[in-house]
């Protein structure tokens, strides 16, 4: 630790690299928190969790009893008798008793990406509501054709205010908050859409997972999806980084020829002369091949590519890595798959066998450096190494099935919610922090001068 601090001070270690190492060391010691407790007001299973993207301070939760609550995870509302455990009670609660509240289970809740003044809820009562946080009133609502499974807003959008809603209907609907109407619908799935996820690198790209086992990529500026992931289309491992590829390409172009200055002319194979008819035929075939490579299938065409599946069951969980290069998917076939977004290939990462939920949407979480993925596996939450698939941690604390997990990169904390109506906090061990503070105190005492005032 002290060597790394010295390297950072002398400029040998970049600040962001030092910060990532500290965070990685903290998350490696994550355990059930013994100093922070979330007091859940829900009387049904907790279905979704989200921390606001602006401050990382306010936690939003939704439950099957048609209630949604907000907590301040930075400032405690109360302490236990010993004063050691901070209790965080809800600072806002909307339930069935509210005049504009949902009538059935709330399956999803999201913060407005750039402000905590609004939040969005989707429910089994076929409505998506947009709420004003300060007045707890519905600003605008959207009537859906079926149960709402999932909603999402783009975290990088600057040109639109669209809510993507996946329902038990085959169409994905884009709801425009500014106009209060549907912008348009995306047709392509053959069954209900259980998970939706926006790209982390483009505000126009939407990813959806359906009960038909398909994962589709959409450019919302045009009709039809432009990619359907196929589990049989694969590549082994990660793509090399951009820096590595550029270095390799430079090396290949700058590599000198071994045959001298005239070697290129000498080494060129002799070409046979072709007649006019043969040359015309050859050029026509070449043009046809080039045209076939550039040909793009019409969105409405039924083809083998359009019918490709990513899972053998419903796709009930999607999560894009923070750099926007990879996509993790979870299916009712109890399989986790990691996809290369650029090529659309399955990377063949073999995640250890785990049993996943099959009846409802699952919320996955990825660590700040995209090395760990947290997956609800029945009554436990398992942490896997994203690139090797090896199980790193097995977090047990819930009495019933876990439905959602959320990683807060600000404090390196994990929040989980389950059917036992509890919201648990998993925090880094305080032992390492206390030891570090003790050493800093000793170092400060050694450096102090002993002169009297």
Tab-separated table of C-alpha atoms in Angstrom:
chain	number	residue	atom	x	y	z
A	1	UNK	CA	0.000	0.000	0.000
A	2	UNK	CA	2.664	2.513	1.036
A	3	UNK	CA	4.802	1.669	-1.997
A	4	UNK	CA	1.840	2.393	-4.277
A	5	UNK	CA	1.199	5.698	-2.492
A	6	UNK	CA	4.855	6.626	-3.018
A	7	UNK	CA	4.673	5.642	-6.689
A	8	UNK	CA	1.608	7.804	-7.127
A	9	UNK	CA	3.294	10.794	-5.483
A	10	UNK	CA	6.375	10.469	-7.693
A	11	UNK	CA	4.297	10.039	-10.833
A	12	UNK	CA	5.204	6.406	-11.440
A	13	UNK	CA	1.577	5.301	-10.997
A	14	UNK	CA	-1.314	7.063	-12.663
A	15	UNK	CA	-4.000	8.375	-10.255
A	16	UNK	CA	-6.866	6.482	-11.903
A	17	UNK	CA	-4.885	3.231	-11.802
A	18	UNK	CA	-4.140	3.762	-8.113
A	19	UNK	CA	-7.818	4.468	-7.434
A	20	UNK	CA	-8.890	1.302	-9.265
A	21	UNK	CA	-6.460	-0.796	-7.245
A	22	UNK	CA	-7.822	0.572	-3.976
A	23	UNK	CA	-11.411	-0.034	-5.093
A	24	UNK	CA	-10.615	-3.555	-6.257
A	25	UNK	CA	-8.989	-4.344	-2.917
A	26	UNK	CA	-12.076	-3.039	-1.107
A	27	UNK	CA	-14.569	-4.992	-3.180
A	28	UNK	CA	-12.546	-8.188	-2.708
A	29	UNK	CA	-13.346	-7.986	1.026
A	30	UNK	CA	-17.074	-7.316	0.607
A	31	UNK	CA	-19.353	-8.867	3.231
A	32	UNK	CA	-22.741	-8.340	4.866
A	33	UNK	CA	-22.507	-4.887	6.406
A	34	UNK	CA	-22.375	-4.687	10.188
A	35	UNK	CA	-22.597	-0.906	10.294
A	36	UNK	CA	-25.347	-0.018	7.772
A	37	UNK	CA	-28.945	-1.258	7.668
A	38	UNK	CA	-31.756	-0.422	5.230
A	39	UNK	CA	-35.173	-0.476	6.931
A	40	UNK	CA	-37.501	-1.689	4.203
A	41	UNK	CA	-41.167	-0.556	4.353
A	42	UNK	CA	-42.194	-3.021	1.631
A	43	UNK	CA	-44.678	-5.791	2.360
A	44	UNK	CA	-43.914	-7.700	-0.803
A	45	UNK	CA	-40.868	-8.934	-2.665
A	46	UNK	CA	-38.344	-6.270	-3.703
A	47	UNK	CA	-38.145	-6.307	-7.516
A	48	UNK	CA	-35.703	-3.555	-8.495
A	49	UNK	CA	-33.070	-1.228	-7.037
A	50	UNK	CA	-31.315	1.801	-8.467
A	51	UNK	CA	-29.042	4.553	-7.123
A	52	UNK	CA	-29.237	7.946	-8.810
A	53	UNK	CA	-26.521	8.646	-11.366
A	54	UNK	CA	-25.921	12.253	-10.304
A	55	UNK	CA	-24.900	11.932	-6.644
A	56	UNK	CA	-24.910	8.200	-5.960
A	57	UNK	CA	-26.817	8.974	-2.787
A	58	UNK	CA	-30.504	8.154	-3.170
A	59	UNK	CA	-31.611	4.538	-3.470
A	60	UNK	CA	-34.886	3.797	-5.273
A	61	UNK	CA	-36.680	0.489	-4.662
A	62	UNK	CA	-39.900	-1.050	-5.943
A	63	UNK	CA	-41.869	-4.029	-4.666
A	64	UNK	CA	-44.697	-6.412	-5.416
A	65	UNK	CA	-47.035	-4.676	-2.958
A	66	UNK	CA	-47.302	-1.771	-5.445
A	67	UNK	CA	-45.006	0.436	-3.360
A	68	UNK	CA	-41.905	2.419	-4.251
A	69	UNK	CA	-39.530	3.992	-1.714
A	70	UNK	CA	-36.499	6.290	-1.648
A	71	UNK	CA	-33.647	6.112	0.902
A	72	UNK	CA	-30.677	8.331	1.623
A	73	UNK	CA	-27.758	5.858	1.778
A	74	UNK	CA	-25.224	8.540	2.727
A	75	UNK	CA	-26.965	10.063	5.734
A	76	UNK	CA	-28.505	7.829	8.381
A	77	UNK	CA	-31.917	8.630	9.821
A	78	UNK	CA	-31.265	6.796	13.097
A	79	UNK	CA	-28.780	4.613	14.996
A	80	UNK	CA	-29.192	1.553	17.141
A	81	UNK	CA	-28.739	1.605	20.930
A	82	UNK	CA	-24.986	1.058	20.699
A	83	UNK	CA	-24.622	3.835	18.121
A	84	UNK	CA	-22.590	1.599	15.821
A	85	UNK	CA	-25.200	0.554	13.249
A	86	UNK	CA	-26.611	3.303	11.036
A	87	UNK	CA	-30.256	2.794	10.130
A	88	UNK	CA	-31.549	4.222	6.867
A	89	UNK	CA	-35.324	4.617	6.773
A	90	UNK	CA	-37.279	5.700	3.728
A	91	UNK	CA	-37.581	9.425	3.095
A	92	UNK	CA	-40.318	8.932	0.480
A	93	UNK	CA	-42.942	6.221	0.093
A	94	UNK	CA	-45.716	5.788	-2.458
A	95	UNK	CA	-48.050	2.811	-2.084
A	96	UNK	CA	-51.560	1.663	-2.973
A	97	UNK	CA	-53.092	4.227	-0.646
A	98	UNK	CA	-51.806	7.023	-2.838
A	99	UNK	CA	-54.492	8.402	-5.126
A	100	UNK	CA	-52.262	7.978	-8.190
A	101	UNK	CA	-50.448	4.860	-7.023
A	102	UNK	CA	-50.208	1.598	-8.928
A	103	UNK	CA	-52.798	-1.098	-8.282
A	104	UNK	CA	-50.583	-4.127	-8.830
A	105	UNK	CA	-46.936	-5.088	-8.409
A	106	UNK	CA	-44.298	-2.581	-9.494
A	107	UNK	CA	-41.788	-4.555	-11.512
A	108	UNK	CA	-39.275	-1.797	-12.246
A	109	UNK	CA	-38.257	1.677	-11.059
A	110	UNK	CA	-35.674	4.033	-12.559
A	111	UNK	CA	-34.289	7.460	-11.789
A	112	UNK	CA	-34.308	10.170	-14.419
A	113	UNK	CA	-30.645	10.014	-15.541
A	114	UNK	CA	-29.631	13.646	-15.005
A	115	UNK	CA	-31.809	14.694	-12.070
A	116	UNK	CA	-33.374	13.179	-8.956
A	117	UNK	CA	-36.478	15.315	-9.436
A	118	UNK	CA	-38.153	12.572	-11.502
A	119	UNK	CA	-38.399	8.808	-11.341
A	120	UNK	CA	-40.178	6.232	-13.482
A	121	UNK	CA	-42.142	3.156	-12.421
A	122	UNK	CA	-43.569	0.284	-14.438
A	123	UNK	CA	-46.260	-2.014	-13.099
A	124	UNK	CA	-48.327	-5.089	-13.795
A	125	UNK	CA	-51.373	-2.788	-13.957
A	126	UNK	CA	-50.237	-1.946	-17.548
A	127	UNK	CA	-49.051	1.591	-16.703
A	128	UNK	CA	-45.706	3.382	-16.819
A	129	UNK	CA	-45.786	6.426	-14.526
A	130	UNK	CA	-43.408	9.360	-14.365
A	131	UNK	CA	-43.322	10.852	-10.847
A	132	UNK	CA	-42.288	14.229	-9.481
A	133	UNK	CA	-40.095	13.408	-6.484
A	134	UNK	CA	-40.836	16.630	-4.618
A	135	UNK	CA	-44.648	16.508	-4.870
A	136	UNK	CA	-45.021	12.703	-5.225
A	137	UNK	CA	-47.480	13.295	-8.046
A	138	UNK	CA	-47.662	11.654	-11.462
A	139	UNK	CA	-46.471	14.055	-14.142
A	140	UNK	CA	-47.331	11.833	-17.110
A	141	UNK	CA	-48.346	8.207	-17.575
A	142	UNK	CA	-48.416	5.752	-20.468
A	143	UNK	CA	-50.957	2.979	-20.980
A	144	UNK	CA	-49.342	-0.257	-22.145
A	145	UNK	CA	-51.020	-3.253	-23.826
A	146	UNK	CA	-49.909	-5.665	-21.104
A	147	UNK	CA	-47.869	-6.162	-17.941
A	148	UNK	CA	-44.746	-4.023	-17.785
A	149	UNK	CA	-41.645	-6.156	-17.192
A	150	UNK	CA	-38.874	-3.610	-17.522
A	151	UNK	CA	-38.168	0.040	-18.318
A	152	UNK	CA	-34.943	1.894	-19.017
A	153	UNK	CA	-33.640	5.348	-19.949
A	154	UNK	CA	-30.349	6.012	-21.689
A	155	UNK	CA	-27.649	7.285	-19.285
A	156	UNK	CA	-25.803	9.057	-22.116
A	157	UNK	CA	-28.739	10.614	-23.977
A	158	UNK	CA	-28.566	14.326	-24.784
A	159	UNK	CA	-31.027	14.493	-27.705
A	160	UNK	CA	-34.053	12.606	-26.443
A	161	UNK	CA	-36.045	11.769	-23.298
A	162	UNK	CA	-37.275	8.310	-24.237
A	163	UNK	CA	-38.321	5.501	-21.906
A	164	UNK	CA	-37.949	2.036	-23.411
A	165	UNK	CA	-40.626	-0.281	-22.042
A	166	UNK	CA	-40.662	-4.058	-22.351
A	167	UNK	CA	-44.034	-5.687	-21.746
A	168	UNK	CA	-45.763	-9.000	-22.296
A	169	UNK	CA	-46.597	-7.677	-25.757
A	170	UNK	CA	-44.211	-8.499	-28.623
A	171	UNK	CA	-43.501	-4.838	-29.373
A	172	UNK	CA	-41.072	-2.578	-27.534
A	173	UNK	CA	-42.518	0.874	-26.982
A	174	UNK	CA	-40.578	4.126	-26.683
A	175	UNK	CA	-42.347	6.673	-24.494
A	176	UNK	CA	-41.456	10.343	-24.882
A	177	UNK	CA	-41.633	12.258	-21.593
A	178	UNK	CA	-41.555	15.670	-23.284
A	179	UNK	CA	-44.631	15.025	-25.452
A	180	UNK	CA	-46.415	12.472	-23.245
A	181	UNK	CA	-46.956	10.142	-26.201
A	182	UNK	CA	-45.368	7.084	-27.786
A	183	UNK	CA	-42.514	8.012	-30.104
A	184	UNK	CA	-42.679	4.703	-31.989
A	185	UNK	CA	-42.704	0.942	-31.513
A	186	UNK	CA	-40.052	-1.639	-32.321
A	187	UNK	CA	-41.365	-4.864	-33.830
A	188	UNK	CA	-39.357	-8.053	-34.173
A	189	UNK	CA	-39.736	-10.222	-31.086
A	190	UNK	CA	-42.123	-13.153	-31.251
A	191	UNK	CA	-42.999	-13.142	-27.563
A	192	UNK	CA	-43.004	-10.770	-24.594
A	193	UNK	CA	-39.962	-8.570	-23.894
A	194	UNK	CA	-38.608	-9.152	-20.397
A	195	UNK	CA	-35.435	-7.024	-20.397
A	196	UNK	CA	-34.336	-3.754	-21.994
A	197	UNK	CA	-30.937	-2.073	-21.799
A	198	UNK	CA	-29.522	1.030	-23.471
A	199	UNK	CA	-26.006	1.111	-24.872
A	200	UNK	CA	-23.377	2.786	-22.690
A	201	UNK	CA	-21.670	4.321	-25.719
A	202	UNK	CA	-24.530	5.473	-27.970
A	203	UNK	CA	-27.808	7.140	-27.107
A	204	UNK	CA	-29.478	5.661	-30.195
A	205	UNK	CA	-28.772	1.970	-29.603
A	206	UNK	CA	-31.209	-0.124	-27.567
A	207	UNK	CA	-30.775	-3.790	-26.606
A	208	UNK	CA	-33.768	-5.992	-25.793
A	209	UNK	CA	-34.169	-9.564	-24.597
A	210	UNK	CA	-37.383	-11.461	-25.169
A	211	UNK	CA	-39.186	-14.541	-23.974
A	212	UNK	CA	-38.472	-15.995	-27.420
A	213	UNK	CA	-34.792	-16.320	-26.444
A	214	UNK	CA	-33.642	-13.570	-28.816
A	215	UNK	CA	-31.450	-10.559	-28.054
A	216	UNK	CA	-31.961	-7.770	-30.571
A	217	UNK	CA	-30.056	-4.545	-31.204
A	218	UNK	CA	-32.025	-1.541	-32.411
A	219	UNK	CA	-31.076	1.810	-33.843
A	220	UNK	CA	-34.111	3.804	-32.807
A	221	UNK	CA	-33.618	6.206	-35.733
A	222	UNK	CA	-34.556	3.536	-38.281
A	223	UNK	CA	-37.081	0.726	-38.600
A	224	UNK	CA	-36.187	-2.811	-37.660
A	225	UNK	CA	-33.341	-4.265	-35.649
A	226	UNK	CA	-29.844	-4.278	-37.131
A	227	UNK	CA	-28.481	-7.283	-35.212
A	228	UNK	CA	-29.758	-10.510	-33.653
A	229	UNK	CA	-27.304	-12.370	-31.440
A	230	UNK	CA	-26.716	-16.007	-32.258
A	231	UNK	CA	-25.292	-18.330	-29.601
A	232	UNK	CA	-23.611	-20.429	-32.306
A	233	UNK	CA	-21.702	-17.406	-33.642
A	234	UNK	CA	-18.738	-17.248	-31.303
A	235	UNK	CA	-15.170	-16.158	-30.726
A	236	UNK	CA	-12.766	-17.389	-28.080
A	237	UNK	CA	-12.007	-14.884	-25.331
A	238	UNK	CA	-11.676	-11.109	-25.364
A	239	UNK	CA	-10.777	-8.941	-28.297
A	240	UNK	CA	-7.301	-7.373	-28.076
A	241	UNK	CA	-7.340	-3.777	-26.919
A	242	UNK	CA	-7.289	-0.952	-29.466
A	243	UNK	CA	-3.704	-0.043	-28.512
A	244	UNK	CA	-2.506	-3.620	-29.022
A	245	UNK	CA	-4.207	-3.908	-32.391
A	246	UNK	CA	-2.808	-0.581	-33.623
A	247	UNK	CA	0.708	-1.562	-32.530
A	248	UNK	CA	0.418	-4.914	-34.293
A	249	UNK	CA	-0.834	-3.308	-37.493
A	250	UNK	CA	2.022	-0.787	-37.464
A	251	UNK	CA	4.522	-3.595	-36.957
A	252	UNK	CA	3.107	-5.529	-39.886
A	253	UNK	CA	3.164	-2.523	-42.222
A	254	UNK	CA	6.672	-1.430	-41.230
A	255	UNK	CA	8.191	-4.928	-41.455
A	256	UNK	CA	10.982	-4.821	-44.107
A	257	UNK	CA	11.059	-7.264	-46.979
A	258	UNK	CA	13.798	-9.885	-46.900
A	259	UNK	CA	14.437	-10.003	-50.625
A	260	UNK	CA	15.866	-6.527	-51.259
A	261	UNK	CA	14.429	-3.640	-53.213
A	262	UNK	CA	13.424	-5.724	-56.222
A	263	UNK	CA	11.975	-8.609	-54.224
A	264	UNK	CA	8.419	-7.368	-54.575
A	265	UNK	CA	8.689	-7.394	-58.321
A	266	UNK	CA	10.422	-10.743	-58.398
A	267	UNK	CA	8.115	-12.366	-55.897
A	268	UNK	CA	5.000	-11.306	-57.750
A	269	UNK	CA	3.326	-14.361	-59.262
A	270	UNK	CA	2.918	-14.396	-63.004
A	271	UNK	CA	-0.591	-13.753	-64.185
A	272	UNK	CA	-2.088	-15.511	-67.166
A	273	UNK	CA	-3.580	-13.390	-69.864
A	274	UNK	CA	-7.327	-13.654	-70.162
A	275	UNK	CA	-9.485	-12.945	-73.126
A	276	UNK	CA	-12.080	-10.192	-73.192
A	277	UNK	CA	-14.978	-12.503	-72.383
A	278	UNK	CA	-13.124	-14.122	-69.476
A	279	UNK	CA	-12.119	-10.776	-67.996
A	280	UNK	CA	-15.660	-9.440	-68.226
A	281	UNK	CA	-17.022	-12.546	-66.538
A	282	UNK	CA	-14.386	-12.319	-63.792
A	283	UNK	CA	-15.188	-8.660	-63.065
A	284	UNK	CA	-18.947	-9.366	-63.002
A	285	UNK	CA	-18.476	-12.144	-60.437
A	286	UNK	CA	-16.287	-9.857	-58.324
A	287	UNK	CA	-18.940	-7.125	-58.371
A	288	UNK	CA	-21.607	-9.660	-57.389
A	289	UNK	CA	-19.557	-10.915	-54.441
A	290	UNK	CA	-18.887	-7.375	-53.244
A	291	UNK	CA	-22.561	-6.515	-53.533
A	292	UNK	CA	-23.565	-9.627	-51.590
A	293	UNK	CA	-21.197	-8.663	-48.765
A	294	UNK	CA	-22.724	-5.205	-48.552
A	295	UNK	CA	-26.326	-6.366	-48.861
A	296	UNK	CA	-28.427	-5.664	-45.786
A	297	UNK	CA	-31.446	-7.765	-44.986
A	298	UNK	CA	-34.765	-5.972	-44.849
A	299	UNK	CA	-36.074	-5.763	-41.255
A	300	UNK	CA	-39.255	-7.580	-42.206
A	301	UNK	CA	-37.610	-10.486	-43.996
A	302	UNK	CA	-37.794	-13.899	-42.362
A	303	UNK	CA	-34.365	-15.460	-42.464
A	304	UNK	CA	-32.212	-17.830	-40.472
A	305	UNK	CA	-30.358	-14.844	-39.067
A	306	UNK	CA	-33.570	-13.172	-37.953
A	307	UNK	CA	-34.652	-16.347	-36.163
A	308	UNK	CA	-31.386	-16.756	-34.229
A	309	UNK	CA	-31.566	-17.212	-30.463
A	310	UNK	CA	-29.141	-16.245	-27.722
A	311	UNK	CA	-30.656	-18.528	-25.056
A	312	UNK	CA	-32.777	-21.664	-25.069
A	313	UNK	CA	-35.266	-19.941	-22.769
A	314	UNK	CA	-36.431	-16.419	-22.012
A	315	UNK	CA	-33.799	-13.705	-21.722
A	316	UNK	CA	-34.587	-12.219	-18.302
A	317	UNK	CA	-31.452	-10.165	-17.629
A	318	UNK	CA	-29.150	-7.843	-19.613
A	319	UNK	CA	-26.211	-5.732	-18.457
A	320	UNK	CA	-23.722	-3.718	-20.526
A	321	UNK	CA	-20.188	-3.242	-19.197
A	322	UNK	CA	-19.165	0.276	-18.225
A	323	UNK	CA	-17.012	0.712	-21.324
A	324	UNK	CA	-19.900	-0.322	-23.585
A	325	UNK	CA	-17.890	-3.078	-25.303
A	326	UNK	CA	-19.465	-6.226	-23.855
A	327	UNK	CA	-22.950	-7.424	-22.955
A	328	UNK	CA	-23.820	-9.962	-20.260
A	329	UNK	CA	-27.087	-11.862	-20.617
A	330	UNK	CA	-28.950	-14.215	-18.287
A	331	UNK	CA	-31.611	-16.664	-19.382
A	332	UNK	CA	-34.223	-18.949	-17.936
A	333	UNK	CA	-32.047	-21.817	-19.207
A	334	UNK	CA	-29.761	-20.990	-16.215
A	335	UNK	CA	-26.996	-19.799	-18.523
A	336	UNK	CA	-24.885	-16.660	-18.421
A	337	UNK	CA	-23.321	-15.504	-21.676
A	338	UNK	CA	-20.859	-12.728	-22.431
A	339	UNK	CA	-21.155	-11.087	-25.857
A	340	UNK	CA	-18.796	-8.903	-27.818
A	341	UNK	CA	-20.985	-5.979	-28.867
A	342	UNK	CA	-18.739	-4.945	-31.753
A	343	UNK	CA	-18.762	-8.326	-33.482
A	344	UNK	CA	-21.945	-9.804	-31.988
A	345	UNK	CA	-20.068	-12.968	-31.028
A	346	UNK	CA	-20.473	-15.181	-28.002
A	347	UNK	CA	-17.107	-15.069	-26.198
A	348	UNK	CA	-17.563	-18.625	-24.852
A	349	UNK	CA	-16.810	-17.634	-21.264
A	350	UNK	CA	-17.835	-20.664	-19.217
A	351	UNK	CA	-19.565	-19.364	-16.092
A	352	UNK	CA	-19.844	-21.945	-13.351
A	353	UNK	CA	-23.183	-23.714	-13.172
A	354	UNK	CA	-25.788	-21.760	-11.253
A	355	UNK	CA	-29.554	-21.872	-11.015
A	356	UNK	CA	-31.267	-18.677	-12.141
A	357	UNK	CA	-34.853	-17.523	-11.838
A	358	UNK	CA	-37.061	-18.262	-14.797
A	359	UNK	CA	-40.362	-16.526	-14.021
A	360	UNK	CA	-39.410	-12.850	-13.688
A	361	UNK	CA	-36.834	-10.298	-14.793
A	362	UNK	CA	-33.452	-10.435	-13.050
A	363	UNK	CA	-31.337	-7.381	-12.307
A	364	UNK	CA	-27.588	-7.953	-12.736
A	365	UNK	CA	-24.744	-5.754	-11.490
A	366	UNK	CA	-21.169	-5.206	-12.685
A	367	UNK	CA	-18.296	-3.724	-10.675
A	368	UNK	CA	-16.700	-0.369	-11.505
A	369	UNK	CA	-13.811	-1.913	-13.481
A	370	UNK	CA	-15.993	-4.574	-15.171
A	371	UNK	CA	-14.091	-7.458	-13.603
A	372	UNK	CA	-16.837	-8.851	-11.355
A	373	UNK	CA	-20.469	-9.550	-12.131
A	374	UNK	CA	-23.054	-10.076	-9.390
A	375	UNK	CA	-25.877	-12.457	-10.266
A	376	UNK	CA	-28.965	-13.385	-8.186
A	377	UNK	CA	-28.958	-17.191	-7.961
A	378	UNK	CA	-32.063	-18.270	-6.070
A	379	UNK	CA	-31.476	-17.391	-2.385
A	380	UNK	CA	-27.824	-16.379	-2.863
A	381	UNK	CA	-25.923	-13.734	-4.813
A	382	UNK	CA	-22.875	-15.030	-6.628
A	383	UNK	CA	-19.946	-12.981	-7.883
A	384	UNK	CA	-18.188	-14.269	-11.012
A	385	UNK	CA	-15.039	-13.141	-12.725
A	386	UNK	CA	-16.376	-11.634	-15.933
A	387	UNK	CA	-13.551	-12.869	-18.155
A	388	UNK	CA	-12.940	-16.379	-16.817
A	389	UNK	CA	-16.388	-17.278	-15.434
A	390	UNK	CA	-14.884	-18.467	-12.157
A	391	UNK	CA	-16.999	-18.003	-9.050
A	392	UNK	CA	-15.251	-15.552	-6.716
A	393	UNK	CA	-17.802	-15.009	-3.934
A	394	UNK	CA	-20.987	-16.574	-2.608
A	395	UNK	CA	-23.031	-13.994	-0.678
A	396	UNK	CA	-25.662	-15.549	1.575
A	397	UNK	CA	-28.017	-13.465	3.668
A	398	UNK	CA	-31.518	-13.608	2.207
A	399	UNK	CA	-34.031	-16.176	3.393
A	400	UNK	CA	-35.794	-16.417	0.022
A	401	UNK	CA	-34.986	-15.837	-3.650
A	402	UNK	CA	-32.944	-12.764	-4.608
A	403	UNK	CA	-34.499	-10.707	-7.407
A	404	UNK	CA	-32.137	-7.797	-7.923
A	405	UNK	CA	-28.681	-6.536	-7.094
A	406	UNK	CA	-27.108	-3.117	-7.509
A	407	UNK	CA	-23.464	-2.081	-7.272
A	408	UNK	CA	-22.709	1.450	-6.057
A	409	UNK	CA	-19.277	2.412	-7.368
A	410	UNK	CA	-19.079	5.473	-5.108
A	411	UNK	CA	-18.669	3.444	-1.896
A	412	UNK	CA	-18.002	0.008	-3.447
A	413	UNK	CA	-21.207	-1.297	-1.880
A	414	UNK	CA	-23.661	-3.890	-3.120
A	415	UNK	CA	-27.418	-3.739	-2.474
A	416	UNK	CA	-29.633	-6.790	-2.916
A	417	UNK	CA	-33.392	-7.246	-2.693
A	418	UNK	CA	-35.416	-10.440	-2.511
A	419	UNK	CA	-38.706	-12.163	-1.873
A	420	UNK	CA	-38.101	-11.927	1.894
A	421	UNK	CA	-38.922	-8.178	1.589
A	422	UNK	CA	-35.430	-7.235	2.770
A	423	UNK	CA	-32.835	-4.913	1.254
A	424	UNK	CA	-29.371	-6.016	2.353
A	425	UNK	CA	-26.175	-3.972	2.206
A	426	UNK	CA	-22.841	-5.632	1.419
A	427	UNK	CA	-19.878	-3.412	2.288
A	428	UNK	CA	-16.078	-3.744	2.267
A	429	UNK	CA	-14.580	-4.971	5.502
A	430	UNK	CA	-13.646	-2.174	7.871
A	431	UNK	CA	-10.624	-4.061	9.224
A	432	UNK	CA	-8.378	-2.990	6.360
A	433	UNK	CA	-9.532	0.621	6.621
A	434	UNK	CA	-8.989	0.761	10.372
A	435	UNK	CA	-5.518	-0.777	10.032
A	436	UNK	CA	-4.630	1.760	7.367
A	437	UNK	CA	-5.881	4.636	9.515
A	438	UNK	CA	-3.870	3.311	12.458
A	439	UNK	CA	-0.719	3.147	10.374
A	440	UNK	CA	-1.295	6.670	9.108
A	441	UNK	CA	-1.648	7.830	12.698
A	442	UNK	CA	1.612	6.156	13.663
A	443	UNK	CA	3.396	7.646	10.666
A	444	UNK	CA	2.042	11.080	11.566
A	445	UNK	CA	3.279	10.674	15.156
A	446	UNK	CA	6.755	9.689	13.924
A	447	UNK	CA	6.955	12.675	11.567
A	448	UNK	CA	5.882	15.126	14.266
A	449	UNK	CA	8.566	17.386	15.650
A	450	UNK	CA	9.155	17.307	19.390
A	451	UNK	CA	9.749	21.021	19.831
A	452	UNK	CA	7.702	22.745	22.480
A	453	UNK	CA	5.696	25.820	21.654
